[in-house]
Every structure is written in structure tokens, then in C-alpha cells.
Amino acid sequence: MADSGVIDGPGRKDEIERAKSEGKDLTKEEKQRLRKEKKQQKKIKEKKDDKASQENEKEKKPVTSAAPASQPPTQPTVQKAPSAVPATAPVSVPASEASVPADKPTKTKAELKAERRARQEAERASKQTKKGETGQQAATSKPKAPPSDLQPVVKRLPEHIQVDNPDVLKKLAKKLERQQIPLRSDYGYKVSLFSHLHQYSRKAPLTQQLSIPSTVIHPAIVRLGLQYSHGIVAGSNARSVALLHAFKQVIRDYTTPQNEELSRDLVNKLKPYISFLNQCRPLSASMGNAIKYIKKEISNIPSNCKEDEAKNKLLNCIESYINEKIILAGVAIAKCAIEKQKISDGDVILVYGCSSLVNHILCKAFEKSRKFRVIVVDSRPRLEGKEALRRLVQKGISCTYVLISAVSYILPEVSKVFLGAHALLANGYVMSRVGTSQIALVAKAFNVPVLVCCETYKFCDRVQTDSFVSNELDDPDDLIVTRKGTTPLEGWENESSLGLLNLVYDVTPPDFVDLVITELGMIPCTSVPVVLRVKNVDQ
Amino acid sequence: MELQAVLMAAGGGSRMTDLTYNTPKAMLPVGNKPLMWYPLNLLEKVGFEEVIVITTKEVQKAMSTDLKIKDVKMKLDVVSIQEDGDMGTADALRHIQPKIKTDILVLSCDLITDVALHEVVDLFRAHNATMAMLMSKAHEFTETVPGQKGKKKTAEQRDFVGVDKSGKRLLFMANEADLEDGLSIRKSIMRKHPRMLIKTGLVDAHLYCLKKAVVDFLTENKSISSIRGELVPYLVRKQFSKTVNSQKLKDDTDDQTQEKNDGPANHELLISSRDEPLLQLAQERSCWNDHRGDMSEAYHGGKLRCYVHIMDQGLCCRVNTLAAYIEVNRLAPKLFEEPSVHPSADISERCQMGSDSIIGAVCHIADKTSIKRSTIGNFTTVKEKVKVTNSIIMHGVTIEEGCNIQGSVICSNAVIGRGADLKYCLVGNGQHIEPEAERTNEIIVGTDQLMEI
């Protein structure tokens, strides 16, 4: 259909090929196109003097890439990405053409043809959008604007990773003031690479600035915030469960004011609480998902529903959420792992830190009389491994305990590595306690399979490839240790060039993870966006 | 509502009868403010809006006329009880039980402190504790106390306080009077907390955060009459009682009302909220433990927990002896940024006044007087050539010319005759000291008061 007016001599072969391969995966095409465009842009920059021949080359390439680019729009795909990319092709064409007239006033025949073709494609694409989706329309409108879609679509960075930007801080302060929540001030010198993150001190809790019988914030939430900042409730699952418990108290004590609807007012009531909890300790991905779920449930309450009924409904929703997503998911994961022989007799399993889910799996496997032993790897300053060790030994599992510095020593003995996750990101990266990526790396080097256990409610839409951009900085004073009466780091604040860094999370690339065990089954790391998509469609 | 404040102002001041036989303890002037104003100010600063004040009718009357108390912006719900003195603090709590709807913060009217109250309340909140209290390192009193002859202290009954490694969890509390043969510590405590620090130099500030369940427990157990003397040691002991710990999950699923009707007293103290299973789940999944080295879970599975915050810096004083009263008169005014001279006082220019003296309202200070390190109350008249050093002069006192008062306490409405020379004396209420009297280290009270026992 679209082939007729588009074909040029040298591009014909490619045209036929692409016509044949219509319907096959677009990603390859996209990748090729992207590569080509990058090359073009490089060449434009490098060889501005060498005009004629190179310009011809340049035009032929965007021509050939523009030609097949028109075909994908004809295929009824919903995704924005392929529609965005053909838009870039016509973009690069006018770009290169723009550079051409800039360099040389006279145009050759080929150049004129290219221009005509570009115009035809743009028109065709616009016709497609009249039939089809708004996404493509946005894509076609983009060629008119020079900035291409290859640039990140995210134009707003979240506040919590822009701490070194005074404007963002001012905005945050204003927002908190409006919600009547005190602002927690940062503490201590921050290492420059992480100066865009918050760093709080445990000795300056947020409750210092609150009135004691807290009236603005519900007492259950104040208690929860304190427990978060003191580390009494730590771990992704525990934090979510405690959060939902506190929300249950809030909902129980809530009364709808006059002339307000429960569905709208309750959500507004929850917003300052969430800001407060965020100030006490940055929210985890699982908590974020739980909050989204609750907000959705609240807004879906019909307006004719009586208050008591509505409250009961919400309480039941929360109960069922916890039951399904946390408790039953844990049971399902354990069952999956044990029945599919992921834990077999004679196994030596390495775990890191204290993950409630991994501990649960191991305890269940032990109950089902699998014979295995566990190596618990631990790291300072949290030393969470000691708690994991305690729970496993209490059940009767034979354990070994090492610090993370001994991981490469102990790995030859290990047959499998089980890791817990704080969140699974949309590009397949695993966000977990700092040190996990090291364990995964060393395990890969030793060819030991790495299995990550994670419930689906911890999957989040974020994309991260490094541990710097978005992380959490814990209290630097935790790193100070007193041994034999001396504290070497005692006056660290007075040393101008000394910074203490206490990172909490790191990201592990999907290449190091062999399998993710979720309640939906065992999936590879790269299937996380599929699960997210399925979940979004469900909701 | 999170916390209700209860102020105990019915105490008689049994350890300083010379001061209190006419003025109730709660209204004794400290730095020209009534004693009970200080805890009320503390509560107001922190953000309380209502306080339940338990007091006697006499104090209630005095409160209604006092200007400073009227200045307090909180709503004071005054409950008056009989003055016969048989009602202990726990009895008083039992008396107001119908008013108690949530957890309470109990204060004594004789507490003067600048503690950051959130430290105590945070322990109470974060660990879901049954009781959280405040203690402070005791400071030696340096001022000479009038009327003390010979040794500085009689053998004070010491308090033995046992805390865990972190210094926050209260493991053991006993008074020397209750220990006959020696300090005996239960094995169950040692098994759970092998490292315990026992401190003796601490003063109990009588500031307690108690769960509502404790008040309900008090209504069931009428035998407990004093918070400090009986309830607190009971709670501390009960932390390690076997029956409490073995309840575990069985009671969590029980209805709250059903628990209250159960016989033994232990059940009332168990902290049970309607969502106990969820809290349990959160605690199970959390990778936190308050201790390391043994096989038990956080808090050793105990539901009853008592915490203490020990202040090492700052002022924390209980005004229940004469020495404390004098000490606090020195220190309390430093807590506030108020002008030391009341605007309505009439002070002549030829008066030498030190910067650390406080002059009350409507005073008349004549010429050639010298006032150093002293507190002068409202409505007092000081005539010429008087030297007042290191003393506390209460309200309505008249000091005639040429007197020399040093290190003394002159109670309200007393009259010191001309040329009197008082050193380290305590002059009782309404007393008249004859002119040219010379008294050193004496307590001068009326003869009728001497008969009171």
C-alpha cells in the first residue's frame, strides 16, 4: 500500500526486504534506524566541509530509513515507541536537509527528491493518525518541533533526588508548610556524588518539631514514622504491612466532614500523612504501590455509599490486599521454589542480609524435609544477617555466617544464591540492599545461579541503571564504631575533607540474575515490564 | 487524641512542712511564679491544649486568683479531691478514670524541668510501651539550707534503677527501703538481658506516660495507691513475669472486652489493639531486633515494656524538700527570658541590685538597699539600708530598716523588725521578727504550727 511512491533506486532492495518482513519484530528496525541516525548526526558534525558526496550519502540513508519508517505506522500497533521512531526519521531528514541548505545553497536532484519524500511521509503519517491513535498524532506533531523524541520524555525529576537544587527545596518547604508538616533538615557533610539526596540524622527525629499530642497527624502515623526512622520496622514487606495497619486506624477514626465526600476528602487527608512518612524515611516502592492501590480504592467508592459501609469496604480491601499480595504471594513463591526443585537435597544456599521472603522460603523448605545448608552473608553497618541467622538457626537449619568481604572465598562451596529484592525496576534491574549487586557479580563469575525472590507488588515503573541517581542515604553516624574504648571517627564532622557515606540500596543488572521467582511463576528479569503491563491492564 | 495530660497538684509537701503549712505546695512561689505554673508551662510549650488538674479545694481557690495561672492558655479541667491526704496518686487516677479516654501523661506539680518532652514520648510511641518515664542525674545541692544542723543529709533512701545496655529499657527498680537483705535480681531478667547497668544517683522526675490499659487495670486493682511507690515497680516486675509472656497469640484474637472480664490482672495489661495480627505480621517481617545474641525475637516476645529516658544535661528538679526549693529558686528563672525586675516594682535609684535577683510586682525598694542573688516576691516592702543576700522573700513581706538577711527564706506576710540580723533562717508565714533580733540557722515558725505532726 504504502510502497508505491516511495521507492528509489538504491533503496529498492531494502524496500522489498522490509515489505516481506512486515509484521516481524520492529525492535530490530528501530535499533537499526537509531544506529543510522546516530551515525548521521556524527557525520554532520564532523564533516561539514565535505558536502556533496557525503550529503548524498546522508540523504540516501534517511531516505531508505524513512521509507520503511512509513510502514510501521500502517501496522496497527498501540505502542508509542515505534511510532515515535518513524517520527524521528522524518525529523532527521529535515535536520540533515536543514544542514544541507545551510552548507550549500544549491540543491541537487537527489536532495530535492528526499525533501519531497519526507513531505509525502509526513502526510501519510498524518493520515494514519486520523484513522488511529492519539499517540501517533503526537509523534507526527513532533517532527515539526526540532527536539527529537530520542530525548527523555521525563521532564520532571522527582523531588527527592534534587536536594542540591535550592528551588526544589523551596517548593518542598512550601508544600510541607501548607500541609502543616515540619521540614526535616539534612545532617552532616554529604559525599559530593550523592549530594542530591537527603541525609538525615536519627538523633533529630521529626517529632521534635511536632506538638506532643499530635493533632495534625494521626497518632498511628506518628508512631509509624518514628518506627521507620528508628529502623524498628525495616524491610520492604514489614514497612508495607505496618503502613496498611496504620491506614486502617486512620480510616477507622475518620469521619466525613459536612458537605464533603468520603472518596475525595479521605484521599486529601492521607496526603499530609504520606508527606510526613516520606520525611521520616523515603517511601519504598512497595509502599508506593500500596498507597496507589488504596487511593484508587478510595476514589472508587460510590458517592451514595454510607460512611460506615464505605469504611468497612475499605478495611476489607486493605485486608485482602495484604492477604493476597503479601501473605499468599509468599506462600505461592515458597511452593513454587520448593516444588520446582529450586531447593534440592544437598544444596548449599547463599543468602544476603535479612529478606523476610527468602527466610520464609528456606523455613518452608526445611519443613518439607529438604536437606540443605545455608550460608548467611552479612555487611556493616546494619548487620541484618544476624537476624536472618537467628531465624534460620531457630528452625534448625545449619548455617554458616560470613561477612561480605569473604564472599569470594566462600562461593566455591555454594550451589545457589537466593536474594531478596526491595523493588524490581521496569528495565529488569533489581533494587536491593547495598551489597547485593556485589554478591550477584561474584556469583556470576563463579557460575553460580542467582535467584531473586520478589512478590509482584514490589514491581515498579521506574527505570534505573545505576545506584547513584536514586538511592537513600542513611544516618552517617551508624558507621561510627567504638572498639576497646576508642572511637576513631568520633569528630568526623570537624574534618573538612571527610565524608561518611551510608548507602542503603543498590541496583543489580539483569545479566547477573538468572531467575526471578514471583507468585506468577518463574520469570526472567526482562519480563518485568510484561508483568507491569498485565497488571496495568487488569486495573 | 493521642495523650491526655494529668497534673497531680494535691500533694501536701510532707518533707517541707515549714514552708507548706500555710501555703499549699502547688502554690509556693518559685521565681515569683507559683510552683505548678512550671509543669503547666512545659505542657503548653509542647503543644497540649487541655490538662486535667487534680488538686485540693484550697489550691483550686488559690489558682482562680493567681494571675500567672490565668495566663495559661490551656484549658484546665480541675478536679478537686479531699484534703485528708489519704489519697495516693494512683487513687487519684482511679478517681478520674471516667475522664480518661486515651493514654495519659502524668506529671507532678513540683517538677521543674526543661526536658525535651518528645524524648520520653517517642520511647512510648516507638516501642509501643506500657510505660515511659523520665529520670535525671541527681545534682548536689550547694546552697546552705536554713535550719540544718550538722550533717548535710540524713541517709536518703536510695533508688536502685536497672537499665539495659542501650540505657533506655527499664529492667529493675527498687527502693532501698524495700530491700532487706540485698539486691536480688531474678534469673529470668538476667537470661534475657545479661548486661544490666544499675544506677543509684538518679532522681525520679515523676513524669510518666502510661497506656490507657494501665488506668483500667488500676480500677480493677484497688490495692495500688501510689504510682511511684507501687505501680511503677509492679509494672517493671511484670515485664518479666512468665504468665505475661506465654499469652502470645491466644489473646490476640480475643475480643478486647472479653479480655477485660478475665480474672487475673495480667490480662488487662496486655497491649491489644484490634489489628494485633497485622502488627505481629509487621514485626515478624521486620529485620529488627532490640538485642543480639540469643534466639528470641524482638523484645523477647514480651508485650509489657517499660522505658526510661535519663537526662544528663539540663535542669530537672523536684521541689519536695527545702534544699530543693532553695536550689530551684536560683536556677528556675534562668529557664526563661523574662526581665528580672517586674515593671510595676518601685525601686529607688540608690538601690544596689545584682543582675541575678528577681523583684516581683508592686514592690517598694527604698534607698541604700543591697539585694544580691535573691528573689523578692510581690507586694513586698523593703525599707532603707537593708542588705538582702542569697535569700528568698515571698509575697507581702515587710522588711524594716537596717535589716541584714542572709541565706534565708522568709515566707509570706512576715514582718522583719528593724535592725534584725538573720542568717540562714527560715521565717514562717505571718511571723514577726522583733527588732534587733539576731538569729542564725533557725527555723522560726509559730507555736501553733509546732504542734502539728
Coordinates of N, CA, C and O in Angstrom, one line a residue, chain B residues 21-88:
Chain B
Y21 N 2.9 24.8 105.6 CA 1.8 24.7 106.5 C 0.7 25.8 106.2 O -0.4 25.6 106.6
N22 N 1.1 26.8 105.6 CA 0.1 27.8 105.2 C -0.2 27.9 103.8 O -1.3 28.1 103.3
T23 N 0.9 27.8 103.0 CA 0.7 27.8 101.5 C 0.7 26.4 101.0 O 1.6 25.6 101.3
P24 N -0.3 26.0 100.2 CA -0.2 24.6 99.7 C 1.0 24.5 98.7 O 1.4 25.5 98.1
K25 N 1.6 23.4 98.6 CA 2.8 23.2 97.9 C 2.7 23.7 96.5 O 3.6 24.3 95.9
A26 N 1.6 23.4 95.9 CA 1.4 23.7 94.5 C 1.5 25.2 94.2 O 1.8 25.7 93.1
M27 N 1.2 26.0 95.2 CA 1.2 27.5 95.0 C 2.5 28.2 95.6 O 2.5 29.4 95.7
L28 N 3.5 27.4 96.1 CA 4.7 28.0 96.6 C 5.3 28.8 95.5 O 5.5 28.4 94.4
P29 N 5.8 30.0 95.8 CA 6.4 30.8 94.7 C 7.8 30.4 94.4 O 8.6 30.3 95.4
V30 N 8.1 30.2 93.2 CA 9.5 29.9 92.8 C 9.8 30.9 91.7 O 9.1 31.0 90.7
G31 N 10.7 31.8 91.9 CA 11.0 32.8 91.0 C 9.8 33.7 90.7 O 9.5 34.1 89.6
N32 N 9.0 33.9 91.8 CA 7.7 34.7 91.7 C 6.7 34.1 90.8 O 5.8 34.8 90.4
K33 N 6.8 32.8 90.5 CA 5.7 32.1 89.9 C 5.2 31.0 90.7 O 6.1 30.3 91.3
P34 N 4.0 30.7 90.7 CA 3.6 29.5 91.6 C 4.2 28.2 91.0 O 4.4 28.1 89.8
L35 N 4.5 27.3 91.9 CA 5.2 26.1 91.6 C 4.5 25.3 90.5 O 5.2 24.8 89.5
M36 N 3.2 25.3 90.5 CA 2.5 24.4 89.5 C 2.5 25.1 88.1 O 2.1 24.5 87.1
W37 N 2.9 26.4 88.1 CA 3.0 27.0 86.8 C 4.0 26.4 85.9 O 3.9 26.3 84.6
Y38 N 5.1 25.9 86.5 CA 6.2 25.3 85.7 C 5.8 24.1 84.9 O 6.1 24.0 83.7
P39 N 5.2 23.0 85.5 CA 4.8 21.9 84.6 C 3.7 22.3 83.6 O 3.7 21.8 82.5
L40 N 2.9 23.3 84.1 CA 1.8 23.7 83.1 C 2.5 24.4 81.9 O 2.1 24.2 80.8
N41 N 3.5 25.2 82.2 CA 4.2 25.8 81.1 C 4.9 24.8 80.2 O 4.9 25.0 78.9
L42 N 5.5 23.8 80.8 CA 6.1 22.8 80.0 C 5.1 22.1 79.0 O 5.4 21.9 77.9
L43 N 3.9 21.8 79.6 CA 2.9 21.2 78.7 C 2.5 22.1 77.6 O 2.2 21.7 76.5
E44 N 2.3 23.4 78.0 CA 1.8 24.3 77.0 C 2.8 24.5 75.9 O 2.5 24.6 74.7
K45 N 4.1 24.6 76.2 CA 5.1 24.8 75.2 C 5.2 23.6 74.2 O 5.4 23.8 73.0
V46 N 4.9 22.4 74.7 CA 5.0 21.3 73.9 C 3.8 21.2 73.0 O 3.9 20.5 71.9
G47 N 2.7 21.7 73.4 CA 1.5 21.7 72.5 C 0.3 21.1 73.0 O -0.7 20.9 72.3
F48 N 0.2 20.9 74.3 CA -1.0 20.3 74.9 C -2.0 21.4 74.9 O -1.7 22.6 75.1
E49 N -3.3 21.0 74.8 CA -4.3 22.0 74.8 C -5.2 21.9 76.0 O -6.0 22.8 76.4
E50 N -5.2 20.7 76.6 CA -6.0 20.5 77.8 C -5.2 19.8 78.8 O -4.5 18.9 78.5
V51 N -5.5 20.1 80.1 CA -4.8 19.4 81.2 C -5.9 19.1 82.2 O -6.7 19.9 82.5
I52 N -5.8 17.9 82.8 CA -6.7 17.6 83.9 C -5.8 17.8 85.2 O -4.8 17.2 85.3
V53 N -6.3 18.7 86.0 CA -5.5 19.0 87.2 C -6.2 18.5 88.4 O -7.4 18.8 88.7
I54 N -5.5 17.6 89.1 CA -6.1 17.0 90.3 C -5.6 17.7 91.5 O -4.3 17.7 91.8
T55 N -6.4 18.4 92.3 CA -5.9 19.2 93.4 C -6.9 19.3 94.5 O -8.0 18.7 94.5
T56 N -6.5 20.0 95.5 CA -7.4 20.2 96.7 C -8.2 21.5 96.5 O -7.9 22.4 95.6
K57 N -9.3 21.7 97.3 CA -10.1 22.9 97.1 C -9.3 24.1 97.4 O -9.6 25.2 96.7
E58 N -8.4 24.0 98.3 CA -7.7 25.2 98.7 C -6.8 25.7 97.5 O -6.8 26.9 97.2
V59 N -6.2 24.7 96.9 CA -5.4 25.1 95.7 C -6.3 25.6 94.6 O -5.9 26.6 93.9
Q60 N -7.4 25.0 94.5 CA -8.3 25.4 93.4 C -8.7 26.9 93.6 O -8.7 27.7 92.6
K61 N -8.9 27.3 94.8 CA -9.3 28.7 95.1 C -8.1 29.6 94.8 O -8.3 30.6 94.2
A62 N -6.9 29.1 95.2 CA -5.8 30.0 95.0 C -5.5 30.1 93.5 O -5.0 31.2 93.0
M63 N -5.7 29.0 92.8 CA -5.5 29.1 91.3 C -6.4 30.1 90.7 O -5.9 30.8 89.7
S64 N -7.6 30.2 91.1 CA -8.5 31.1 90.4 C -8.1 32.5 90.6 O -8.5 33.4 89.8
T65 N -7.4 32.8 91.6 CA -7.0 34.2 91.8 C -5.6 34.5 91.3 O -5.2 35.7 91.1
D66 N -4.8 33.5 91.0 CA -3.5 33.8 90.6 C -3.4 34.3 89.2 O -3.9 33.7 88.3
L67 N -2.6 35.3 89.0 CA -2.5 35.9 87.6 C -1.8 35.0 86.7 O -2.2 34.8 85.5
K68 N -0.7 34.4 87.1 CA 0.1 33.6 86.2 C -0.7 32.4 85.7 O -0.6 32.0 84.6
I69 N -1.4 31.8 86.6 CA -2.2 30.6 86.2 C -3.3 31.0 85.2 O -3.6 30.3 84.3
K70 N -3.8 32.2 85.4 CA -4.8 32.7 84.5 C -4.2 32.9 83.1 O -4.9 32.8 82.1
D71 N -2.9 33.2 83.1 CA -2.2 33.4 81.8 C -2.1 32.2 81.0 O -1.9 32.2 79.8
V72 N -2.2 31.0 81.6 CA -2.0 29.8 80.9 C -3.1 29.6 79.9 O -4.3 29.7 80.3
K73 N -2.8 29.3 78.7 CA -3.8 29.3 77.6 C -4.5 27.9 77.5 O -5.4 27.8 76.8
M74 N -4.0 26.9 78.2 CA -4.6 25.6 78.0 C -5.9 25.6 78.8 O -6.1 26.4 79.8
K75 N -6.7 24.7 78.5 CA -8.0 24.5 79.2 C -7.7 23.6 80.4 O -7.2 22.5 80.3
L76 N -7.9 24.1 81.6 CA -7.6 23.4 82.8 C -8.9 22.8 83.4 O -9.8 23.5 83.8
D77 N -8.9 21.5 83.4 CA -10.0 20.8 84.0 C -9.7 20.4 85.4 O -9.0 19.4 85.6
V78 N -10.2 21.2 86.4 CA -9.7 21.0 87.7 C -10.6 20.0 88.5 O -11.8 20.2 88.5
V79 N -10.0 19.0 89.0 CA -10.8 18.0 89.8 C -10.3 18.1 91.2 O -9.1 18.0 91.5
S80 N -11.2 18.4 92.1 CA -10.8 18.6 93.5 C -11.1 17.3 94.3 O -12.1 16.7 94.1
I81 N -10.1 17.0 95.1 CA -10.3 15.8 96.0 C -10.2 16.2 97.4 O -9.8 17.4 97.7
Q82 N -10.5 15.3 98.3 CA -10.4 15.6 99.7 C -9.0 15.9 100.2 O -8.0 15.4 99.7
E83 N -8.9 16.7 101.2 CA -7.6 17.1 101.6 C -7.0 16.2 102.7 O -6.0 16.5 103.3
D84 N -7.7 15.2 103.0 CA -7.2 14.4 104.2 C -5.9 13.7 103.9 O -5.3 13.2 104.8
G85 N -5.5 13.7 102.7 CA -4.1 13.2 102.5 C -4.0 11.7 102.3 O -2.9 11.2 102.1
D86 N -5.1 11.0 102.4 CA -5.0 9.6 102.3 C -5.0 9.1 100.8 O -4.8 8.0 100.5
M87 N -5.4 10.0 100.0 CA -5.5 9.6 98.6 C -4.1 9.6 97.9 O -3.5 10.7 97.8
G88 N -3.7 8.5 97.5 CA -2.4 8.4 96.8 C -2.6 8.9 95.3 O -3.7 9.1 94.9

